[in-house]
Amino acid sequence: RNCVVNAAQEHELVFFTMSSLVCAMSGETPNEPVVSRKSGHLFEKRIAMKFVEENGTCPVTGEQLGVDDLVDVKATTAV
């Protein structure tokens, strides 16, 4: 199945298959996906928020990252 992902404040529509939405930290499909504005990596919100709050960096790239840099991903199934 395809879905349309609206990257909130970025005003972009991106098409993904549900299986391609995988958290860069856990390797699993996130229940509450967020994407980093800086790196574009996708994460499970609770895992990424905790990591960023504790470390102030991206868990993948190591670059500085704040919780405001994590954008909620709104996904709906395409018809």
PDB file of N, CA and C in Angstrom:
ATOM      1  N   ARG A   1       0.825  -1.184   0.000  1.00  0.00           N
ATOM      2  CA  ARG A   1       0.000   0.000   0.000  1.00  0.00           C
ATOM      3  C   ARG A   1       0.867   1.244   0.000  1.00  0.00           C
ATOM      4  N   ASN A   2       0.440   2.216  -0.734  1.00  0.00           N
ATOM      5  CA  ASN A   2       1.118   3.502  -0.717  1.00  0.00           C
ATOM      6  C   ASN A   2       0.441   4.413   0.285  1.00  0.00           C
ATOM      7  N   CYS A   3       1.162   5.351   0.818  1.00  0.00           N
ATOM      8  CA  CYS A   3       0.558   6.367   1.667  1.00  0.00           C
ATOM      9  C   CYS A   3       1.181   7.703   1.323  1.00  0.00           C
ATOM     10  N   VAL A   4       0.460   8.768   1.630  1.00  0.00           N
ATOM     11  CA  VAL A   4       0.956  10.113   1.416  1.00  0.00           C
ATOM     12  C   VAL A   4       1.439  10.626   2.761  1.00  0.00           C
ATOM     13  N   VAL A   5       2.653  11.136   2.811  1.00  0.00           N
ATOM     14  CA  VAL A   5       3.206  11.669   4.044  1.00  0.00           C
ATOM     15  C   VAL A   5       3.334  13.175   3.896  1.00  0.00           C
ATOM     16  N   ASN A   6       2.707  13.914   4.799  1.00  0.00           N
ATOM     17  CA  ASN A   6       2.791  15.369   4.780  1.00  0.00           C
ATOM     18  C   ASN A   6       3.783  15.808   5.835  1.00  0.00           C
ATOM     19  N   ALA A   7       4.949  16.273   5.439  1.00  0.00           N
ATOM     20  CA  ALA A   7       5.978  16.711   6.375  1.00  0.00           C
ATOM     21  C   ALA A   7       5.630  18.113   6.857  1.00  0.00           C
ATOM     22  N   ALA A   8       4.716  18.178   7.787  1.00  0.00           N
ATOM     23  CA  ALA A   8       4.159  19.359   8.445  1.00  0.00           C
ATOM     24  C   ALA A   8       4.571  20.695   7.848  1.00  0.00           C
ATOM     25  N   GLN A   9       5.480  21.390   8.487  1.00  0.00           N
ATOM     26  CA  GLN A   9       5.819  22.752   8.106  1.00  0.00           C
ATOM     27  C   GLN A   9       6.625  22.831   6.827  1.00  0.00           C
ATOM     28  N   GLU A  10       7.011  21.711   6.268  1.00  0.00           N
ATOM     29  CA  GLU A  10       7.805  21.731   5.042  1.00  0.00           C
ATOM     30  C   GLU A  10       6.929  21.858   3.800  1.00  0.00           C
ATOM     31  N   HIS A  11       5.618  21.603   3.929  1.00  0.00           N
ATOM     32  CA  HIS A  11       4.667  21.709   2.826  1.00  0.00           C
ATOM     33  C   HIS A  11       5.054  20.853   1.625  1.00  0.00           C
ATOM     34  N   GLU A  12       5.548  19.661   1.906  1.00  0.00           N
ATOM     35  CA  GLU A  12       5.910  18.749   0.830  1.00  0.00           C
ATOM     36  C   GLU A  12       5.086  17.481   0.957  1.00  0.00           C
ATOM     37  N   LEU A  13       4.723  16.914  -0.159  1.00  0.00           N
ATOM     38  CA  LEU A  13       4.062  15.615  -0.156  1.00  0.00           C
ATOM     39  C   LEU A  13       5.060  14.603  -0.685  1.00  0.00           C
ATOM     40  N   VAL A  14       5.228  13.517   0.052  1.00  0.00           N
ATOM     41  CA  VAL A  14       6.184  12.491  -0.321  1.00  0.00           C
ATOM     42  C   VAL A  14       5.451  11.158  -0.305  1.00  0.00           C
ATOM     43  N   PHE A  15       5.695  10.319  -1.306  1.00  0.00           N
ATOM     44  CA  PHE A  15       5.048   9.025  -1.367  1.00  0.00           C
ATOM     45  C   PHE A  15       5.994   7.935  -0.877  1.00  0.00           C
ATOM     46  N   PHE A  16       5.515   7.102   0.028  1.00  0.00           N
ATOM     47  CA  PHE A  16       6.262   5.984   0.577  1.00  0.00           C
ATOM     48  C   PHE A  16       5.377   4.752   0.562  1.00  0.00           C
ATOM     49  N   THR A  17       5.982   3.583   0.583  1.00  0.00           N
ATOM     50  CA  THR A  17       5.209   2.395   0.910  1.00  0.00           C
ATOM     51  C   THR A  17       5.300   2.263   2.420  1.00  0.00           C
ATOM     52  N   MET A  18       4.306   1.685   3.049  1.00  0.00           N
ATOM     53  CA  MET A  18       4.306   1.584   4.505  1.00  0.00           C
ATOM     54  C   MET A  18       5.551   0.858   5.008  1.00  0.00           C
ATOM     55  N   SER A  19       6.042  -0.118   4.277  1.00  0.00           N
ATOM     56  CA  SER A  19       7.208  -0.872   4.723  1.00  0.00           C
ATOM     57  C   SER A  19       8.493  -0.048   4.659  1.00  0.00           C
ATOM     58  N   SER A  20       8.487   1.073   3.923  1.00  0.00           N
ATOM     59  CA  SER A  20       9.692   1.891   3.851  1.00  0.00           C
ATOM     60  C   SER A  20       9.784   2.882   5.004  1.00  0.00           C
ATOM     61  N   LEU A  21       8.736   3.000   5.803  1.00  0.00           N
ATOM     62  CA  LEU A  21       8.745   3.890   6.954  1.00  0.00           C
ATOM     63  C   LEU A  21       9.321   3.139   8.142  1.00  0.00           C
ATOM     64  N   VAL A  22      10.639   3.191   8.270  1.00  0.00           N
ATOM     65  CA  VAL A  22      11.341   2.444   9.316  1.00  0.00           C
ATOM     66  C   VAL A  22      12.165   3.404  10.159  1.00  0.00           C
ATOM     67  N   CYS A  23      12.056   3.276  11.481  1.00  0.00           N
ATOM     68  CA  CYS A  23      12.809   4.110  12.400  1.00  0.00           C
ATOM     69  C   CYS A  23      14.305   3.848  12.230  1.00  0.00           C
ATOM     70  N   ALA A  24      15.087   4.925  12.091  1.00  0.00           N
ATOM     71  CA  ALA A  24      16.538   4.801  11.918  1.00  0.00           C
ATOM     72  C   ALA A  24      17.230   4.282  13.173  1.00  0.00           C
ATOM     73  N   MET A  25      16.537   4.304  14.314  1.00  0.00           N
ATOM     74  CA  MET A  25      17.126   3.817  15.562  1.00  0.00           C
ATOM     75  C   MET A  25      16.741   2.365  15.848  1.00  0.00           C
ATOM     76  N   SER A  26      15.441   2.066  15.755  1.00  0.00           N
ATOM     77  CA  SER A  26      14.961   0.740  16.141  1.00  0.00           C
ATOM     78  C   SER A  26      14.879  -0.243  14.982  1.00  0.00           C
ATOM     79  N   GLY A  27      14.791   0.267  13.755  1.00  0.00           N
ATOM     80  CA  GLY A  27      14.628  -0.599  12.597  1.00  0.00           C
ATOM     81  C   GLY A  27      13.212  -1.104  12.421  1.00  0.00           C
ATOM     82  N   GLU A  28      12.279  -0.538  13.199  1.00  0.00           N
ATOM     83  CA  GLU A  28      10.876  -0.966  13.123  1.00  0.00           C
ATOM     84  C   GLU A  28      10.000   0.169  12.616  1.00  0.00           C
ATOM     85  N   THR A  29       8.806  -0.191  12.136  1.00  0.00           N
ATOM     86  CA  THR A  29       7.854   0.814  11.682  1.00  0.00           C
ATOM     87  C   THR A  29       7.359   1.613  12.889  1.00  0.00           C
ATOM     88  N   PRO A  30       7.516   2.929  12.874  1.00  0.00           N
ATOM     89  CA  PRO A  30       7.118   3.736  14.030  1.00  0.00           C
ATOM     90  C   PRO A  30       5.602   3.905  14.147  1.00  0.00           C
ATOM     91  N   ASN A  31       5.124   3.925  15.403  1.00  0.00           N
ATOM     92  CA  ASN A  31       3.707   4.215  15.665  1.00  0.00           C
ATOM     93  C   ASN A  31       3.449   5.712  15.567  1.00  0.00           C
ATOM     94  N   GLU A  32       4.410   6.503  16.035  1.00  0.00           N
ATOM     95  CA  GLU A  32       4.346   7.964  15.958  1.00  0.00           C
ATOM     96  C   GLU A  32       5.613   8.450  15.261  1.00  0.00           C
ATOM     97  N   PRO A  33       5.618   8.491  13.931  1.00  0.00           N
ATOM     98  CA  PRO A  33       6.832   8.864  13.203  1.00  0.00           C
ATOM     99  C   PRO A  33       7.132  10.358  13.278  1.00  0.00           C
ATOM    100  N   VAL A  34       8.409  10.672  13.399  1.00  0.00           N
ATOM    101  CA  VAL A  34       8.904  12.038  13.275  1.00  0.00           C
ATOM    102  C   VAL A  34      10.098  12.000  12.334  1.00  0.00           C
ATOM    103  N   VAL A  35      10.364  13.127  11.697  1.00  0.00           N
ATOM    104  CA  VAL A  35      11.503  13.216  10.800  1.00  0.00           C
ATOM    105  C   VAL A  35      12.373  14.395  11.235  1.00  0.00           C
ATOM    106  N   SER A  36      13.670  14.222  11.136  1.00  0.00           N
ATOM    107  CA  SER A  36      14.607  15.285  11.476  1.00  0.00           C
ATOM    108  C   SER A  36      14.668  16.289  10.339  1.00  0.00           C
ATOM    109  N   ARG A  37      14.480  17.571  10.657  1.00  0.00           N
ATOM    110  CA  ARG A  37      14.593  18.627   9.645  1.00  0.00           C
ATOM    111  C   ARG A  37      16.011  18.720   9.116  1.00  0.00           C
ATOM    112  N   LYS A  38      16.978  18.357   9.930  1.00  0.00           N
ATOM    113  CA  LYS A  38      18.383  18.510   9.539  1.00  0.00           C
ATOM    114  C   LYS A  38      18.893  17.347   8.690  1.00  0.00           C
ATOM    115  N   SER A  39      18.598  16.113   9.108  1.00  0.00           N
ATOM    116  CA  SER A  39      19.162  14.961   8.398  1.00  0.00           C
ATOM    117  C   SER A  39      18.165  14.249   7.495  1.00  0.00           C
ATOM    118  N   GLY A  40      16.875  14.432   7.761  1.00  0.00           N
ATOM    119  CA  GLY A  40      15.852  13.729   7.003  1.00  0.00           C
ATOM    120  C   GLY A  40      15.589  12.315   7.500  1.00  0.00           C
ATOM    121  N   HIS A  41      16.283  11.881   8.561  1.00  0.00           N
ATOM    122  CA  HIS A  41      16.063  10.538   9.101  1.00  0.00           C
ATOM    123  C   HIS A  41      14.712  10.453   9.806  1.00  0.00           C
ATOM    124  N   LEU A  42      14.097   9.294   9.695  1.00  0.00           N
ATOM    125  CA  LEU A  42      12.800   9.017  10.306  1.00  0.00           C
ATOM    126  C   LEU A  42      13.001   8.262  11.605  1.00  0.00           C
ATOM    127  N   PHE A  43      12.224   8.616  12.643  1.00  0.00           N
ATOM    128  CA  PHE A  43      12.346   7.977  13.947  1.00  0.00           C
ATOM    129  C   PHE A  43      10.981   7.725  14.579  1.00  0.00           C
ATOM    130  N   GLU A  44      10.966   6.820  15.555  1.00  0.00           N
ATOM    131  CA  GLU A  44       9.829   6.684  16.467  1.00  0.00           C
ATOM    132  C   GLU A  44       9.931   7.868  17.426  1.00  0.00           C
ATOM    133  N   LYS A  45       8.857   8.618  17.576  1.00  0.00           N
ATOM    134  CA  LYS A  45       8.886   9.871  18.333  1.00  0.00           C
ATOM    135  C   LYS A  45       9.439   9.717  19.746  1.00  0.00           C
ATOM    136  N   ARG A  46       8.900   8.783  20.533  1.00  0.00           N
ATOM    137  CA  ARG A  46       9.306   8.678  21.936  1.00  0.00           C
ATOM    138  C   ARG A  46      10.782   8.325  22.082  1.00  0.00           C
ATOM    139  N   ILE A  47      11.299   7.496  21.190  1.00  0.00           N
ATOM    140  CA  ILE A  47      12.705   7.093  21.253  1.00  0.00           C
ATOM    141  C   ILE A  47      13.602   8.279  20.883  1.00  0.00           C
ATOM    142  N   ALA A  48      13.256   8.957  19.792  1.00  0.00           N
ATOM    143  CA  ALA A  48      14.068  10.087  19.323  1.00  0.00           C
ATOM    144  C   ALA A  48      14.027  11.249  20.310  1.00  0.00           C
ATOM    145  N   MET A  49      12.844  11.549  20.839  1.00  0.00           N
ATOM    146  CA  MET A  49      12.712  12.660  21.788  1.00  0.00           C
ATOM    147  C   MET A  49      13.594  12.420  23.007  1.00  0.00           C
ATOM    148  N   LYS A  50      13.548  11.224  23.541  1.00  0.00           N
ATOM    149  CA  LYS A  50      14.350  10.902  24.718  1.00  0.00           C
ATOM    150  C   LYS A  50      15.842  11.064  24.410  1.00  0.00           C
ATOM    151  N   PHE A  51      16.272  10.521  23.285  1.00  0.00           N
ATOM    152  CA  PHE A  51      17.683  10.598  22.909  1.00  0.00           C
ATOM    153  C   PHE A  51      18.128  12.049  22.738  1.00  0.00           C
ATOM    154  N   VAL A  52      17.343  12.826  22.013  1.00  0.00           N
ATOM    155  CA  VAL A  52      17.708  14.216  21.731  1.00  0.00           C
ATOM    156  C   VAL A  52      17.690  15.051  23.009  1.00  0.00           C
ATOM    157  N   GLU A  53      16.707  14.822  23.879  1.00  0.00           N
ATOM    158  CA  GLU A  53      16.665  15.548  25.151  1.00  0.00           C
ATOM    159  C   GLU A  53      17.903  15.253  25.997  1.00  0.00           C
ATOM    160  N   GLU A  54      18.358  14.012  25.993  1.00  0.00           N
ATOM    161  CA  GLU A  54      19.504  13.617  26.810  1.00  0.00           C
ATOM    162  C   GLU A  54      20.845  14.000  26.185  1.00  0.00           C
ATOM    163  N   ASN A  55      20.934  13.988  24.858  1.00  0.00           N
ATOM    164  CA  ASN A  55      22.224  14.166  24.178  1.00  0.00           C
ATOM    165  C   ASN A  55      22.359  15.438  23.350  1.00  0.00           C
ATOM    166  N   GLY A  56      21.241  15.988  22.893  1.00  0.00           N
ATOM    167  CA  GLY A  56      21.290  17.191  22.063  1.00  0.00           C
ATOM    168  C   GLY A  56      21.862  16.974  20.681  1.00  0.00           C
ATOM    169  N   THR A  57      21.880  15.704  20.252  1.00  0.00           N
ATOM    170  CA  THR A  57      22.420  15.369  18.931  1.00  0.00           C
ATOM    171  C   THR A  57      21.517  14.386  18.204  1.00  0.00           C
ATOM    172  N   CYS A  58      21.736  14.276  16.908  1.00  0.00           N
ATOM    173  CA  CYS A  58      21.035  13.282  16.098  1.00  0.00           C
ATOM    174  C   CYS A  58      21.640  11.913  16.419  1.00  0.00           C
ATOM    175  N   PRO A  59      20.809  10.913  16.678  1.00  0.00           N
ATOM    176  CA  PRO A  59      21.328   9.589  16.996  1.00  0.00           C
ATOM    177  C   PRO A  59      22.044   8.903  15.827  1.00  0.00           C
ATOM    178  N   VAL A  60      21.825   9.380  14.609  1.00  0.00           N
ATOM    179  CA  VAL A  60      22.452   8.764  13.440  1.00  0.00           C
ATOM    180  C   VAL A  60      23.704   9.525  13.004  1.00  0.00           C
ATOM    181  N   THR A  61      23.578  10.845  12.869  1.00  0.00           N
ATOM    182  CA  THR A  61      24.686  11.642  12.331  1.00  0.00           C
ATOM    183  C   THR A  61      25.592  12.238  13.402  1.00  0.00           C
ATOM    184  N   GLY A  62      25.072  12.404  14.611  1.00  0.00           N
ATOM    185  CA  GLY A  62      25.842  13.013  15.684  1.00  0.00           C
ATOM    186  C   GLY A  62      25.849  14.530  15.651  1.00  0.00           C
ATOM    187  N   GLU A  63      25.192  15.138  14.641  1.00  0.00           N
ATOM    188  CA  GLU A  63      25.157  16.600  14.585  1.00  0.00           C
ATOM    189  C   GLU A  63      24.170  17.137  15.622  1.00  0.00           C
ATOM    190  N   GLN A  64      24.358  18.401  16.012  1.00  0.00           N
ATOM    191  CA  GLN A  64      23.481  19.011  16.994  1.00  0.00           C
ATOM    192  C   GLN A  64      22.040  18.952  16.510  1.00  0.00           C
ATOM    193  N   LEU A  65      21.135  18.633  17.456  1.00  0.00           N
ATOM    194  CA  LEU A  65      19.723  18.502  17.121  1.00  0.00           C
ATOM    195  C   LEU A  65      18.909  18.837  18.357  1.00  0.00           C
ATOM    196  N   GLY A  66      17.856  19.632  18.181  1.00  0.00           N
ATOM    197  CA  GLY A  66      16.936  19.940  19.260  1.00  0.00           C
ATOM    198  C   GLY A  66      15.601  19.269  19.021  1.00  0.00           C
ATOM    199  N   VAL A  67      14.792  19.157  20.047  1.00  0.00           N
ATOM    200  CA  VAL A  67      13.490  18.515  19.876  1.00  0.00           C
ATOM    201  C   VAL A  67      12.618  19.285  18.883  1.00  0.00           C
ATOM    202  N   ASP A  68      12.857  20.594  18.739  1.00  0.00           N
ATOM    203  CA  ASP A  68      12.106  21.386  17.753  1.00  0.00           C
ATOM    204  C   ASP A  68      12.475  21.023  16.321  1.00  0.00           C
ATOM    205  N   ASP A  69      13.582  20.301  16.151  1.00  0.00           N
ATOM    206  CA  ASP A  69      14.007  19.854  14.821  1.00  0.00           C
ATOM    207  C   ASP A  69      13.332  18.548  14.407  1.00  0.00           C
ATOM    208  N   LEU A  70      12.543  17.952  15.300  1.00  0.00           N
ATOM    209  CA  LEU A  70      11.815  16.726  14.983  1.00  0.00           C
ATOM    210  C   LEU A  70      10.382  17.092  14.608  1.00  0.00           C
ATOM    211  N   VAL A  71      10.001  16.774  13.377  1.00  0.00           N
ATOM    212  CA  VAL A  71       8.690  17.143  12.838  1.00  0.00           C
ATOM    213  C   VAL A  71       7.802  15.911  12.772  1.00  0.00           C
ATOM    214  N   ASP A  72       6.583  16.035  13.316  1.00  0.00           N
ATOM    215  CA  ASP A  72       5.616  14.941  13.238  1.00  0.00           C
ATOM    216  C   ASP A  72       5.302  14.631  11.786  1.00  0.00           C
ATOM    217  N   VAL A  73       5.189  13.362  11.466  1.00  0.00           N
ATOM    218  CA  VAL A  73       4.819  12.912  10.127  1.00  0.00           C
ATOM    219  C   VAL A  73       3.377  12.445  10.188  1.00  0.00           C
ATOM    220  N   LYS A  74       2.548  13.030   9.349  1.00  0.00           N
ATOM    221  CA  LYS A  74       1.141  12.647   9.268  1.00  0.00           C
ATOM    222  C   LYS A  74       0.985  11.738   8.064  1.00  0.00           C
ATOM    223  N   ALA A  75       0.599  10.504   8.299  1.00  0.00           N
ATOM    224  CA  ALA A  75       0.468   9.531   7.197  1.00  0.00           C
ATOM    225  C   ALA A  75      -0.986   9.098   7.072  1.00  0.00           C
ATOM    226  N   THR A  76      -1.477   9.086   5.842  1.00  0.00           N
ATOM    227  CA  THR A  76      -2.806   8.566   5.570  1.00  0.00           C
ATOM    228  C   THR A  76      -2.715   7.607   4.396  1.00  0.00           C
ATOM    229  N   THR A  77      -3.529   6.589   4.409  1.00  0.00           N
ATOM    230  CA  THR A  77      -3.514   5.614   3.331  1.00  0.00           C
ATOM    231  C   THR A  77      -4.109   6.225   2.075  1.00  0.00           C
ATOM    232  N   ALA A  78      -3.419   6.121   0.966  1.00  0.00           N
ATOM    233  CA  ALA A  78      -3.924   6.644  -0.320  1.00  0.00           C
ATOM    234  C   ALA A  78      -5.012   5.731  -0.834  1.00  0.00           C
ATOM    235  N   VAL A  79      -5.942   6.307  -1.557  1.00  0.00           N
ATOM    236  CA  VAL A  79      -7.043   5.523  -2.084  1.00  0.00           C
ATOM    237  C   VAL A  79      -6.788   5.131  -3.499  1.00  0.00           C
TER     238      VAL A  79
END
